[in-house]
Amino acid sequence: MRIHISSLLSGLIFSLLFYNKSIGLNFLLISIMAVVLLWTLGRKKTFPWPYALVYLFSALMVFMEPSGFQIFACLAALFMFIGKYIGPESSSYLSAFVGLLNLSGASLINRAERQKSEKNKVKGVLPKTAIYLKAGGLAAILFLFFGMLYRQANPVFEKLVNDIDLSFISIPWVFCTFVGYALFLHLLRPYQPTVLFEQDAAQSNELPRPSEAFPEKLLAKLRNEHSIGTVILGALNLLLVFFLITDLIYLLRPDIVSNSDYSNSVHQGVYALMFSIVCAIAIILYFFRGDLNFFEGNRQLKNLAFLWIALNIILVVFTGIKNLSYVTALGLTYKRIGVFVYLTLVLMGLATTYAKVVKKKSFVYLLRTNTNLVFACLMLCSALPWDRAITYYNLHAISNPDIHYLTSLRASNSRLLYEYSMKPESKIPDMRRQSLKNRYVAFLKSESDRSWQEYTWYQLNKQP
């Protein structure tokens, strides 16, 4: 019952912070409240403070710059924190899944599990909370029923009922409060997938080493696999070498292609990179999935795998150089930043794949390690106000910045654009300059109209 009361009070605070409000300070406050409640009311012996601090940091970044990306990163940190709170020793990918599962429907899952476990118990015996809910529902129905009867029997009572004004009750507010109640109920009474945690703990990062010598029949099979893998990786390495030669031509002779073709070549390089990396990891996982790791004659296949990884690293470097030259010439965009982020993740994936082959690691090792790396990269990327960073770079580093693109970003860059438009060297037409001024004025008005729940870093750091 204490958990229901705490969840209801939290739901009321949730509606106070979020009902008819935009994202800002409320996101940070509700995050702090969630961490404090789990710390004080939770029944866990260990508390995942590192993940709690990462979650609070991401919530602070939402307060600093409440963009869609920052909110997404904060939700990812929340899922990870909840998962680590429920299963401290679980893998990161499982923790994120468990966190999402709990926030979306822990009560329903717990109820289904409880009903399943109570099948063998005496029928008719209900938990105390269920008894109170059942009694309250019946009392409300009977209250309305007899009220209608008494209304027909007494005109004074009828007038009194008619004078009752229930217009102050807002259905959207009630729904918002219920959402807050449900979220905190799921946090304070989480679902614990014990079976999943046990299966995850049983998965080793190391491949099981054979305890005895391979029989002749298995050796013949391993030799066949080694021959097939050698041919496949050899052919793919040869293909990638030719592709890199054409990429080198693009780097040495950029004048042979137009800007649009150069842009397409960057993105095509990324698509080719995605395909080649997926192929590399899939092929390496297939051939080095088991006994072939311990086959004494696998040196040639390993060398081809290492060559494949090295060639993909060169492809990453070439694509990064092309993207950097494109940014230097035409400025930053979200898509070009995304290319850099993806290339970074690819390098991480290649490094873990190399470690998997050298140290004879399992697929679970790749999954666990890469999940941690992706999560860390997401948190680092969320620490930057990208709209203002893109705008600042393009206005200061590009001779002819794309103003149309910059105005398509969030209005938080309005001040930068307005100040740039007032400079004589900007050479912006009067109509465009007036449009940027109107955009800045509208931004100032929208920020001044924010309630305290919607405050962002801008309200605390106002500049004249």
Tab-separated table of C-alpha atoms in Angstrom:
chain	number	residue	atom	x	y	z
A	1	MET	CA	0.000	0.000	0.000
A	2	ARG	CA	2.910	2.331	0.756
A	3	ILE	CA	4.136	1.913	-2.816
A	4	HIS	CA	0.712	2.856	-4.220
A	5	ILE	CA	0.574	5.978	-2.042
A	6	SER	CA	4.103	6.970	-3.066
A	7	SER	CA	3.240	6.358	-6.729
A	8	LEU	CA	0.046	8.425	-6.454
A	9	LEU	CA	1.875	11.346	-4.851
A	10	SER	CA	4.569	11.049	-7.517
A	11	GLY	CA	1.856	11.047	-10.183
A	12	LEU	CA	0.462	14.308	-8.786
A	13	ILE	CA	3.946	15.847	-8.902
A	14	PHE	CA	4.361	14.474	-12.441
A	15	SER	CA	1.162	16.216	-13.576
A	16	LEU	CA	2.260	19.444	-11.861
A	17	LEU	CA	5.515	19.345	-13.799
A	18	PHE	CA	4.345	18.104	-17.204
A	19	TYR	CA	0.646	18.838	-17.719
A	20	ASN	CA	0.370	21.312	-20.609
A	21	LYS	CA	4.089	22.038	-20.317
A	22	SER	CA	6.988	21.729	-22.712
A	23	ILE	CA	10.243	20.002	-21.809
A	24	GLY	CA	12.735	21.846	-19.634
A	25	LEU	CA	13.471	21.979	-15.907
A	26	ASN	CA	10.622	19.510	-15.288
A	27	PHE	CA	12.597	16.738	-16.992
A	28	LEU	CA	15.568	17.266	-14.668
A	29	LEU	CA	13.403	17.498	-11.540
A	30	ILE	CA	11.447	14.315	-12.297
A	31	SER	CA	14.731	12.505	-12.979
A	32	ILE	CA	16.160	13.582	-9.621
A	33	MET	CA	12.944	12.500	-7.911
A	34	ALA	CA	13.057	9.072	-9.600
A	35	VAL	CA	16.642	8.457	-8.473
A	36	VAL	CA	15.919	9.618	-4.907
A	37	LEU	CA	12.791	7.446	-4.645
A	38	LEU	CA	14.564	4.341	-5.904
A	39	TRP	CA	17.462	5.017	-3.553
A	40	THR	CA	15.296	5.578	-0.459
A	41	LEU	CA	12.286	3.305	-1.060
A	42	GLY	CA	13.942	0.614	-3.149
A	43	ARG	CA	14.672	-2.757	-1.652
A	44	LYS	CA	18.011	-3.316	-3.346
A	45	LYS	CA	21.207	-3.977	-1.402
A	46	THR	CA	23.335	-2.340	-4.088
A	47	PHE	CA	22.466	0.833	-5.954
A	48	PRO	CA	23.888	1.491	-9.459
A	49	TRP	CA	25.224	4.969	-8.733
A	50	PRO	CA	27.397	5.193	-11.894
A	51	TYR	CA	24.354	4.642	-14.111
A	52	ALA	CA	22.213	6.900	-11.913
A	53	LEU	CA	24.746	9.707	-12.342
A	54	VAL	CA	24.886	9.133	-16.102
A	55	TYR	CA	21.079	9.331	-16.190
A	56	LEU	CA	21.073	12.575	-14.179
A	57	PHE	CA	23.797	13.972	-16.443
A	58	SER	CA	21.686	13.231	-19.526
A	59	ALA	CA	18.682	14.878	-17.827
A	60	LEU	CA	20.858	17.930	-17.173
A	61	MET	CA	21.702	18.008	-20.885
A	62	VAL	CA	17.967	18.040	-21.647
A	63	PHE	CA	17.667	21.070	-19.356
A	64	MET	CA	20.566	22.712	-21.187
A	65	GLU	CA	19.235	21.922	-24.688
A	66	PRO	CA	15.797	20.228	-24.802
A	67	SER	CA	16.119	18.814	-28.318
A	68	GLY	CA	14.756	15.505	-29.553
A	69	PHE	CA	18.204	13.919	-29.568
A	70	GLN	CA	18.947	14.913	-25.967
A	71	ILE	CA	15.562	13.548	-24.858
A	72	PHE	CA	16.203	10.273	-26.698
A	73	ALA	CA	19.627	9.935	-25.052
A	74	CYS	CA	18.113	10.633	-21.630
A	75	LEU	CA	15.452	7.960	-22.134
A	76	ALA	CA	18.157	5.482	-23.170
A	77	ALA	CA	20.070	6.335	-19.977
A	78	LEU	CA	16.856	5.863	-17.971
A	79	PHE	CA	16.249	2.408	-19.447
A	80	MET	CA	19.850	1.423	-18.710
A	81	PHE	CA	19.657	2.764	-15.141
A	82	ILE	CA	16.419	0.903	-14.380
A	83	GLY	CA	17.803	-2.304	-15.863
A	84	LYS	CA	20.986	-2.037	-13.796
A	85	TYR	CA	18.898	-1.251	-10.706
A	86	ILE	CA	16.897	-4.448	-11.188
A	87	GLY	CA	19.809	-6.636	-12.320
A	88	PRO	CA	23.169	-5.073	-11.362
A	89	GLU	CA	25.215	-7.873	-12.941
A	90	SER	CA	23.242	-8.114	-16.183
A	91	SER	CA	24.683	-7.240	-19.593
A	92	SER	CA	24.017	-3.738	-20.882
A	93	TYR	CA	21.848	-4.848	-23.809
A	94	LEU	CA	19.671	-6.879	-21.427
A	95	SER	CA	19.572	-4.022	-18.901
A	96	ALA	CA	18.266	-1.601	-21.524
A	97	PHE	CA	15.609	-4.101	-22.614
A	98	VAL	CA	14.537	-4.803	-19.019
A	99	GLY	CA	14.349	-1.063	-18.308
A	100	LEU	CA	12.131	-0.471	-21.331
A	101	LEU	CA	10.001	-3.488	-20.442
A	102	ASN	CA	9.493	-2.273	-16.877
A	103	LEU	CA	8.571	1.295	-17.738
A	104	SER	CA	6.072	0.178	-20.370
A	105	GLY	CA	4.267	-2.566	-18.471
A	106	ALA	CA	5.776	-3.856	-15.229
A	107	SER	CA	2.404	-3.853	-13.449
A	108	LEU	CA	0.722	-5.954	-16.126
A	109	ILE	CA	3.579	-8.464	-16.180
A	110	ASN	CA	3.677	-8.667	-12.377
A	111	ARG	CA	-0.072	-9.211	-12.285
A	112	ALA	CA	0.135	-11.993	-14.869
A	113	GLU	CA	2.994	-13.642	-12.956
A	114	ARG	CA	1.081	-13.342	-9.689
A	115	GLN	CA	-2.059	-14.892	-11.150
A	116	LYS	CA	0.019	-17.706	-12.575
A	117	SER	CA	1.660	-18.409	-9.207
A	118	GLU	CA	-1.661	-18.277	-7.343
A	119	LYS	CA	-3.375	-20.949	-9.426
A	120	ASN	CA	-2.642	-23.574	-6.805
A	121	LYS	CA	-3.810	-21.386	-3.928
A	122	VAL	CA	-7.315	-21.255	-2.456
A	123	LYS	CA	-9.695	-19.495	-4.808
A	124	GLY	CA	-11.269	-16.301	-3.562
A	125	VAL	CA	-8.283	-15.188	-1.505
A	126	LEU	CA	-7.195	-11.784	-2.859
A	127	PRO	CA	-4.321	-9.512	-1.890
A	128	LYS	CA	-5.245	-6.676	0.467
A	129	THR	CA	-4.741	-4.024	-2.241
A	130	ALA	CA	-7.039	-5.905	-4.627
A	131	ILE	CA	-9.672	-6.152	-1.891
A	132	TYR	CA	-9.552	-2.388	-1.316
A	133	LEU	CA	-9.799	-1.676	-5.049
A	134	LYS	CA	-12.696	-4.075	-5.454
A	135	ALA	CA	-14.517	-2.621	-2.451
A	136	GLY	CA	-13.920	0.931	-3.671
A	137	GLY	CA	-15.255	0.128	-7.138
A	138	LEU	CA	-18.408	-1.517	-5.769
A	139	ALA	CA	-18.936	1.364	-3.335
A	140	ALA	CA	-18.667	3.911	-6.176
A	141	ILE	CA	-21.200	2.016	-8.315
A	142	LEU	CA	-23.664	1.678	-5.419
A	143	PHE	CA	-23.121	5.317	-4.484
A	144	LEU	CA	-24.119	6.470	-7.972
A	145	PHE	CA	-27.031	4.035	-8.139
A	146	PHE	CA	-28.625	5.095	-4.846
A	147	GLY	CA	-27.857	8.729	-5.563
A	148	MET	CA	-29.967	8.512	-8.740
A	149	LEU	CA	-32.810	6.896	-6.750
A	150	TYR	CA	-32.706	9.549	-4.023
A	151	ARG	CA	-32.593	12.238	-6.691
A	152	GLN	CA	-35.949	11.059	-8.034
A	153	ALA	CA	-37.444	10.860	-4.561
A	154	ASN	CA	-36.524	14.288	-3.191
A	155	PRO	CA	-36.643	17.568	-5.202
A	156	VAL	CA	-34.366	19.340	-2.696
A	157	PHE	CA	-31.756	16.606	-3.087
A	158	GLU	CA	-32.211	16.768	-6.872
A	159	LYS	CA	-31.534	20.529	-6.885
A	160	LEU	CA	-28.474	20.020	-4.701
A	161	VAL	CA	-27.089	17.417	-7.116
A	162	ASN	CA	-27.796	19.627	-10.128
A	163	ASP	CA	-25.917	22.516	-8.512
A	164	ILE	CA	-22.734	20.461	-8.182
A	165	ASP	CA	-20.179	21.812	-10.681
A	166	LEU	CA	-17.682	19.196	-11.832
A	167	SER	CA	-16.305	21.270	-14.694
A	168	PHE	CA	-13.063	21.766	-12.761
A	169	ILE	CA	-12.211	18.113	-13.348
A	170	SER	CA	-9.969	17.887	-16.404
A	171	ILE	CA	-9.857	14.532	-18.163
A	172	PRO	CA	-6.427	15.277	-19.741
A	173	TRP	CA	-5.067	16.229	-16.302
A	174	VAL	CA	-6.440	13.017	-14.801
A	175	PHE	CA	-4.830	11.043	-17.638
A	176	CYS	CA	-1.490	12.827	-17.119
A	177	THR	CA	-1.649	12.043	-13.398
A	178	PHE	CA	-2.463	8.416	-14.134
A	179	VAL	CA	0.518	8.164	-16.505
A	180	GLY	CA	2.783	9.537	-13.777
A	181	TYR	CA	1.282	7.142	-11.236
A	182	ALA	CA	1.805	4.165	-13.570
A	183	LEU	CA	5.408	5.130	-14.370
A	184	PHE	CA	6.406	5.446	-10.732
A	185	LEU	CA	4.493	2.305	-9.790
A	186	HIS	CA	6.551	0.458	-12.398
A	187	LEU	CA	9.720	1.983	-10.946
A	188	LEU	CA	8.937	1.170	-7.320
A	189	ARG	CA	7.507	-2.283	-8.006
A	190	PRO	CA	9.571	-3.507	-10.968
A	191	TYR	CA	9.325	-6.778	-12.802
A	192	GLN	CA	12.348	-8.995	-12.215
A	193	PRO	CA	13.011	-11.406	-15.115
A	194	THR	CA	15.034	-13.877	-13.073
A	195	VAL	CA	15.198	-16.436	-15.875
A	196	LEU	CA	16.665	-13.899	-18.310
A	197	PHE	CA	19.242	-12.787	-15.762
A	198	GLU	CA	20.273	-16.381	-15.075
A	199	GLN	CA	20.587	-17.154	-18.786
A	200	ASP	CA	22.628	-13.993	-19.316
A	201	ALA	CA	24.951	-14.839	-16.418
A	202	ALA	CA	25.500	-18.302	-17.888
A	203	GLN	CA	26.813	-16.823	-21.157
A	204	SER	CA	30.608	-16.605	-21.122
A	205	ASN	CA	32.774	-14.112	-22.974
A	206	GLU	CA	35.250	-16.902	-23.697
A	207	LEU	CA	34.833	-19.696	-26.208
A	208	PRO	CA	34.965	-23.147	-24.574
A	209	ARG	CA	38.339	-24.743	-25.249
A	210	PRO	CA	38.244	-28.414	-26.356
A	211	SER	CA	39.365	-30.742	-23.585
A	212	GLU	CA	40.847	-33.345	-25.937
A	213	ALA	CA	42.394	-33.625	-29.402
A	214	PHE	CA	40.117	-33.339	-32.424
A	215	PRO	CA	39.093	-36.657	-34.018
A	216	GLU	CA	40.056	-37.186	-37.654
A	217	LYS	CA	36.491	-36.709	-38.895
A	218	LEU	CA	36.221	-33.311	-37.205
A	219	LEU	CA	39.668	-32.320	-38.483
A	220	ALA	CA	38.548	-32.998	-42.059
A	221	LYS	CA	35.486	-30.812	-41.509
A	222	LEU	CA	37.610	-28.000	-40.068
A	223	ARG	CA	39.998	-28.199	-43.036
A	224	ASN	CA	37.047	-27.827	-45.409
A	225	GLU	CA	35.723	-24.825	-43.475
A	226	HIS	CA	39.193	-23.315	-43.479
A	227	SER	CA	39.469	-23.704	-47.266
A	228	ILE	CA	36.030	-22.181	-47.865
A	229	GLY	CA	36.766	-19.272	-45.514
A	230	THR	CA	40.113	-18.633	-47.165
A	231	VAL	CA	38.542	-18.394	-50.628
A	232	ILE	CA	35.681	-16.154	-49.449
A	233	LEU	CA	37.822	-13.756	-47.421
A	234	GLY	CA	40.450	-13.683	-50.164
A	235	ALA	CA	37.851	-12.683	-52.764
A	236	LEU	CA	36.312	-10.030	-50.497
A	237	ASN	CA	39.732	-8.605	-49.692
A	238	LEU	CA	40.487	-8.354	-53.402
A	239	LEU	CA	37.167	-6.600	-54.038
A	240	LEU	CA	37.786	-4.137	-51.214
A	241	VAL	CA	41.280	-3.364	-52.543
A	242	PHE	CA	39.807	-2.323	-55.908
A	243	PHE	CA	37.172	-0.245	-54.130
A	244	LEU	CA	39.865	1.518	-52.097
A	245	ILE	CA	41.799	2.296	-55.283
A	246	THR	CA	38.751	4.100	-56.684
A	247	ASP	CA	38.326	5.887	-53.350
A	248	LEU	CA	41.938	7.012	-53.528
A	249	ILE	CA	41.253	8.481	-56.972
A	250	TYR	CA	38.424	10.543	-55.455
A	251	LEU	CA	40.793	11.808	-52.770
A	252	LEU	CA	43.645	12.694	-55.139
A	253	ARG	CA	41.481	14.081	-57.961
A	254	PRO	CA	38.462	15.795	-56.374
A	255	ASP	CA	38.092	17.987	-59.484
A	256	ILE	CA	36.858	15.066	-61.578
A	257	VAL	CA	33.478	15.034	-59.822
A	258	SER	CA	30.860	17.685	-59.137
A	259	ASN	CA	29.751	18.697	-55.637
A	260	SER	CA	26.603	16.585	-55.892
A	261	ASP	CA	28.581	13.549	-57.078
A	262	TYR	CA	31.122	14.151	-54.334
A	263	SER	CA	28.315	14.259	-51.757
A	264	ASN	CA	26.868	11.045	-53.151
A	265	SER	CA	30.296	9.401	-53.045
A	266	VAL	CA	30.578	10.179	-49.334
A	267	HIS	CA	27.223	8.621	-48.570
A	268	GLN	CA	27.807	5.704	-50.946
A	269	GLY	CA	31.111	5.124	-49.170
A	270	VAL	CA	29.223	4.940	-45.893
A	271	TYR	CA	26.671	2.508	-47.336
A	272	ALA	CA	29.458	0.348	-48.768
A	273	LEU	CA	31.204	0.552	-45.431
A	274	MET	CA	28.053	-0.553	-43.603
A	275	PHE	CA	27.654	-3.539	-45.902
A	276	SER	CA	31.310	-4.528	-45.764
A	277	ILE	CA	31.455	-4.289	-41.976
A	278	VAL	CA	28.299	-6.354	-41.566
A	279	CYS	CA	29.770	-8.921	-43.963
A	280	ALA	CA	33.099	-8.877	-42.150
A	281	ILE	CA	31.611	-9.409	-38.720
A	282	ALA	CA	29.118	-12.017	-39.951
A	283	ILE	CA	31.777	-13.992	-41.838
A	284	ILE	CA	34.287	-13.781	-39.005
A	285	LEU	CA	31.643	-14.835	-36.498
A	286	TYR	CA	30.692	-17.773	-38.685
A	287	PHE	CA	34.165	-19.135	-39.318
A	288	PHE	CA	35.483	-18.349	-35.837
A	289	ARG	CA	32.366	-19.448	-33.987
A	290	GLY	CA	33.790	-22.590	-32.411
A	291	ASP	CA	36.417	-25.266	-32.970
A	292	LEU	CA	38.077	-23.473	-35.895
A	293	ASN	CA	39.507	-21.016	-33.341
A	294	PHE	CA	41.558	-23.880	-31.884
A	295	PHE	CA	42.469	-25.523	-35.201
A	296	GLU	CA	46.257	-25.406	-35.539
A	297	GLY	CA	46.143	-24.781	-39.287
A	298	ASN	CA	43.967	-21.650	-39.156
A	299	ARG	CA	46.824	-19.136	-39.494
A	300	GLN	CA	46.069	-18.324	-43.153
A	301	LEU	CA	42.387	-17.689	-42.432
A	302	LYS	CA	43.278	-15.507	-39.453
A	303	ASN	CA	45.694	-13.465	-41.553
A	304	LEU	CA	42.997	-12.890	-44.182
A	305	ALA	CA	40.572	-11.841	-41.437
A	306	PHE	CA	43.124	-9.383	-40.052
A	307	LEU	CA	43.756	-8.054	-43.579
A	308	TRP	CA	40.006	-7.627	-44.055
A	309	ILE	CA	39.808	-5.644	-40.819
A	310	ALA	CA	42.815	-3.506	-41.822
A	311	LEU	CA	41.312	-2.735	-45.243
A	312	ASN	CA	38.053	-1.721	-43.594
A	313	ILE	CA	39.988	0.620	-41.310
A	314	ILE	CA	41.531	2.201	-44.418
A	315	LEU	CA	38.033	2.539	-45.868
A	316	VAL	CA	36.945	4.278	-42.661
A	317	VAL	CA	39.871	6.703	-42.951
A	318	PHE	CA	39.171	7.447	-46.631
A	319	THR	CA	35.488	8.059	-45.952
A	320	GLY	CA	36.345	10.275	-42.979
A	321	ILE	CA	38.730	12.359	-45.110
A	322	LYS	CA	36.083	12.806	-47.803
A	323	ASN	CA	33.481	13.796	-45.241
A	324	LEU	CA	35.904	16.217	-43.562
A	325	SER	CA	36.733	17.919	-46.862
A	326	TYR	CA	33.018	18.158	-47.595
A	327	VAL	CA	32.418	19.775	-44.189
A	328	THR	CA	35.321	22.178	-44.743
A	329	ALA	CA	33.871	23.282	-48.071
A	330	LEU	CA	30.135	23.383	-47.336
A	331	GLY	CA	29.754	23.308	-43.555
A	332	LEU	CA	28.325	21.007	-40.913
A	333	THR	CA	24.962	19.267	-41.124
A	334	TYR	CA	23.390	16.593	-38.983
A	335	LYS	CA	23.928	14.032	-41.736
A	336	ARG	CA	27.643	14.822	-41.983
A	337	ILE	CA	28.001	14.656	-38.209
A	338	GLY	CA	26.176	11.334	-38.344
A	339	VAL	CA	28.799	10.051	-40.792
A	340	PHE	CA	31.577	10.881	-38.308
A	341	VAL	CA	29.679	9.205	-35.470
A	342	TYR	CA	29.061	6.118	-37.564
A	343	LEU	CA	32.713	5.927	-38.605
A	344	THR	CA	33.708	6.096	-34.937
A	345	LEU	CA	31.338	3.257	-34.095
A	346	VAL	CA	32.704	1.251	-37.025
A	347	LEU	CA	36.258	1.635	-35.738
A	348	MET	CA	35.087	0.402	-32.348
A	349	GLY	CA	33.347	-2.551	-33.985
A	350	LEU	CA	36.471	-3.451	-35.960
A	351	ALA	CA	38.591	-3.261	-32.813
A	352	THR	CA	36.269	-5.583	-30.886
A	353	THR	CA	36.105	-7.962	-33.856
A	354	TYR	CA	39.906	-8.101	-33.921
A	355	ALA	CA	39.943	-8.789	-30.174
A	356	LYS	CA	37.340	-11.522	-30.672
A	357	VAL	CA	39.571	-13.366	-33.146
A	358	VAL	CA	42.873	-12.861	-31.314
A	359	LYS	CA	41.592	-13.678	-27.823
A	360	LYS	CA	39.097	-16.350	-28.946
A	361	LYS	CA	36.069	-14.489	-27.599
A	362	SER	CA	32.418	-15.427	-28.061
A	363	PHE	CA	29.596	-13.606	-29.851
A	364	VAL	CA	28.235	-12.552	-26.456
A	365	TYR	CA	31.509	-10.704	-25.860
A	366	LEU	CA	30.966	-8.693	-29.052
A	367	LEU	CA	27.370	-7.944	-28.109
A	368	ARG	CA	28.215	-6.846	-24.579
A	369	THR	CA	31.261	-4.782	-25.507
A	370	ASN	CA	29.691	-3.033	-28.489
A	371	THR	CA	26.529	-2.226	-26.522
A	372	ASN	CA	28.640	-0.494	-23.876
A	373	LEU	CA	30.564	1.417	-26.543
A	374	VAL	CA	27.408	2.561	-28.336
A	375	PHE	CA	25.859	3.679	-25.041
A	376	ALA	CA	28.997	5.634	-24.094
A	377	CYS	CA	29.092	7.269	-27.538
A	378	LEU	CA	25.413	8.224	-27.237
A	379	MET	CA	25.978	9.858	-23.852
A	380	LEU	CA	29.006	11.797	-25.101
A	381	CYS	CA	27.141	13.031	-28.166
A	382	SER	CA	24.221	14.200	-26.018
A	383	ALA	CA	26.567	16.527	-24.109
A	384	LEU	CA	26.793	18.970	-27.033
A	385	PRO	CA	24.179	21.556	-28.113
A	386	TRP	CA	24.343	20.492	-31.743
A	387	ASP	CA	22.055	23.144	-33.246
A	388	ARG	CA	24.132	25.993	-31.864
A	389	ALA	CA	27.409	24.181	-32.557
A	390	ILE	CA	26.482	23.634	-36.214
A	391	THR	CA	25.356	27.242	-36.562
A	392	TYR	CA	28.461	28.682	-34.899
A	393	TYR	CA	30.822	26.617	-37.047
A	394	ASN	CA	29.063	27.357	-40.330
A	395	LEU	CA	28.847	31.098	-39.659
A	396	HIS	CA	32.506	31.420	-38.649
A	397	ALA	CA	34.246	28.852	-40.848
A	398	ILE	CA	32.266	28.930	-44.120
A	399	SER	CA	32.462	31.905	-46.466
A	400	ASN	CA	28.926	31.420	-47.790
A	401	PRO	CA	26.918	29.497	-45.170
A	402	ASP	CA	23.589	27.913	-46.032
A	403	ILE	CA	21.249	30.207	-44.068
A	404	HIS	CA	18.189	28.307	-45.254
A	405	TYR	CA	19.475	25.107	-43.662
A	406	LEU	CA	20.446	26.877	-40.437
A	407	THR	CA	16.947	28.321	-40.060
A	408	SER	CA	15.539	24.789	-40.333
A	409	LEU	CA	17.269	23.915	-37.045
A	410	ARG	CA	15.806	24.612	-33.612
A	411	ALA	CA	15.216	28.256	-32.764
A	412	SER	CA	17.933	28.178	-30.090
A	413	ASN	CA	20.352	29.387	-32.784
A	414	SER	CA	18.269	32.529	-33.453
A	415	ARG	CA	20.607	34.866	-31.606
A	416	LEU	CA	23.648	33.649	-33.549
A	417	LEU	CA	21.864	34.052	-36.879
A	418	TYR	CA	20.511	37.488	-35.996
A	419	GLU	CA	23.918	38.789	-34.892
A	420	TYR	CA	25.487	37.402	-38.063
A	421	SER	CA	22.842	39.059	-40.256
A	422	MET	CA	23.619	42.467	-38.730
A	423	LYS	CA	27.258	42.297	-39.825
A	424	PRO	CA	27.960	44.157	-43.103
A	425	GLU	CA	30.180	41.349	-44.391
A	426	SER	CA	27.319	38.864	-44.167
A	427	LYS	CA	25.796	40.271	-47.398
A	428	ILE	CA	22.350	38.967	-46.448
A	429	PRO	CA	19.424	40.529	-48.375
A	430	ASP	CA	17.178	42.893	-46.407
A	431	MET	CA	14.191	40.568	-46.649
A	432	ARG	CA	16.174	37.646	-45.248
A	433	ARG	CA	17.647	39.892	-42.526
A	434	GLN	CA	14.154	40.956	-41.448
A	435	SER	CA	13.048	37.322	-41.430
A	436	LEU	CA	15.942	36.409	-39.133
A	437	LYS	CA	15.084	39.327	-36.856
A	438	ASN	CA	11.444	38.224	-36.653
A	439	ARG	CA	12.585	34.690	-35.868
A	440	TYR	CA	14.796	35.973	-33.052
A	441	VAL	CA	12.012	38.144	-31.619
A	442	ALA	CA	9.604	35.195	-31.709
A	443	PHE	CA	12.203	33.070	-29.924
A	444	LEU	CA	12.650	35.697	-27.188
A	445	LYS	CA	8.889	35.890	-26.690
A	446	SER	CA	8.472	32.126	-26.514
A	447	GLU	CA	11.281	31.886	-23.961
A	448	SER	CA	9.866	34.705	-21.828
A	449	ASP	CA	6.438	33.016	-21.816
A	450	ARG	CA	7.799	29.799	-20.311
A	451	SER	CA	6.588	28.784	-16.864
A	452	TRP	CA	9.080	27.686	-14.209
A	453	GLN	CA	8.519	24.024	-15.120
A	454	GLU	CA	9.660	24.774	-18.681
A	455	TYR	CA	12.775	26.753	-17.782
A	456	THR	CA	15.947	25.864	-19.620
A	457	TRP	CA	19.537	27.026	-19.334
A	458	TYR	CA	18.537	30.055	-21.401
A	459	GLN	CA	16.387	31.501	-18.585
A	460	LEU	CA	19.275	31.178	-16.108
A	461	ASN	CA	21.837	32.574	-18.517
A	462	LYS	CA	19.972	35.397	-20.209
A	463	GLN	CA	22.054	37.849	-22.141
A	464	PRO	CA	20.874	41.386	-22.903
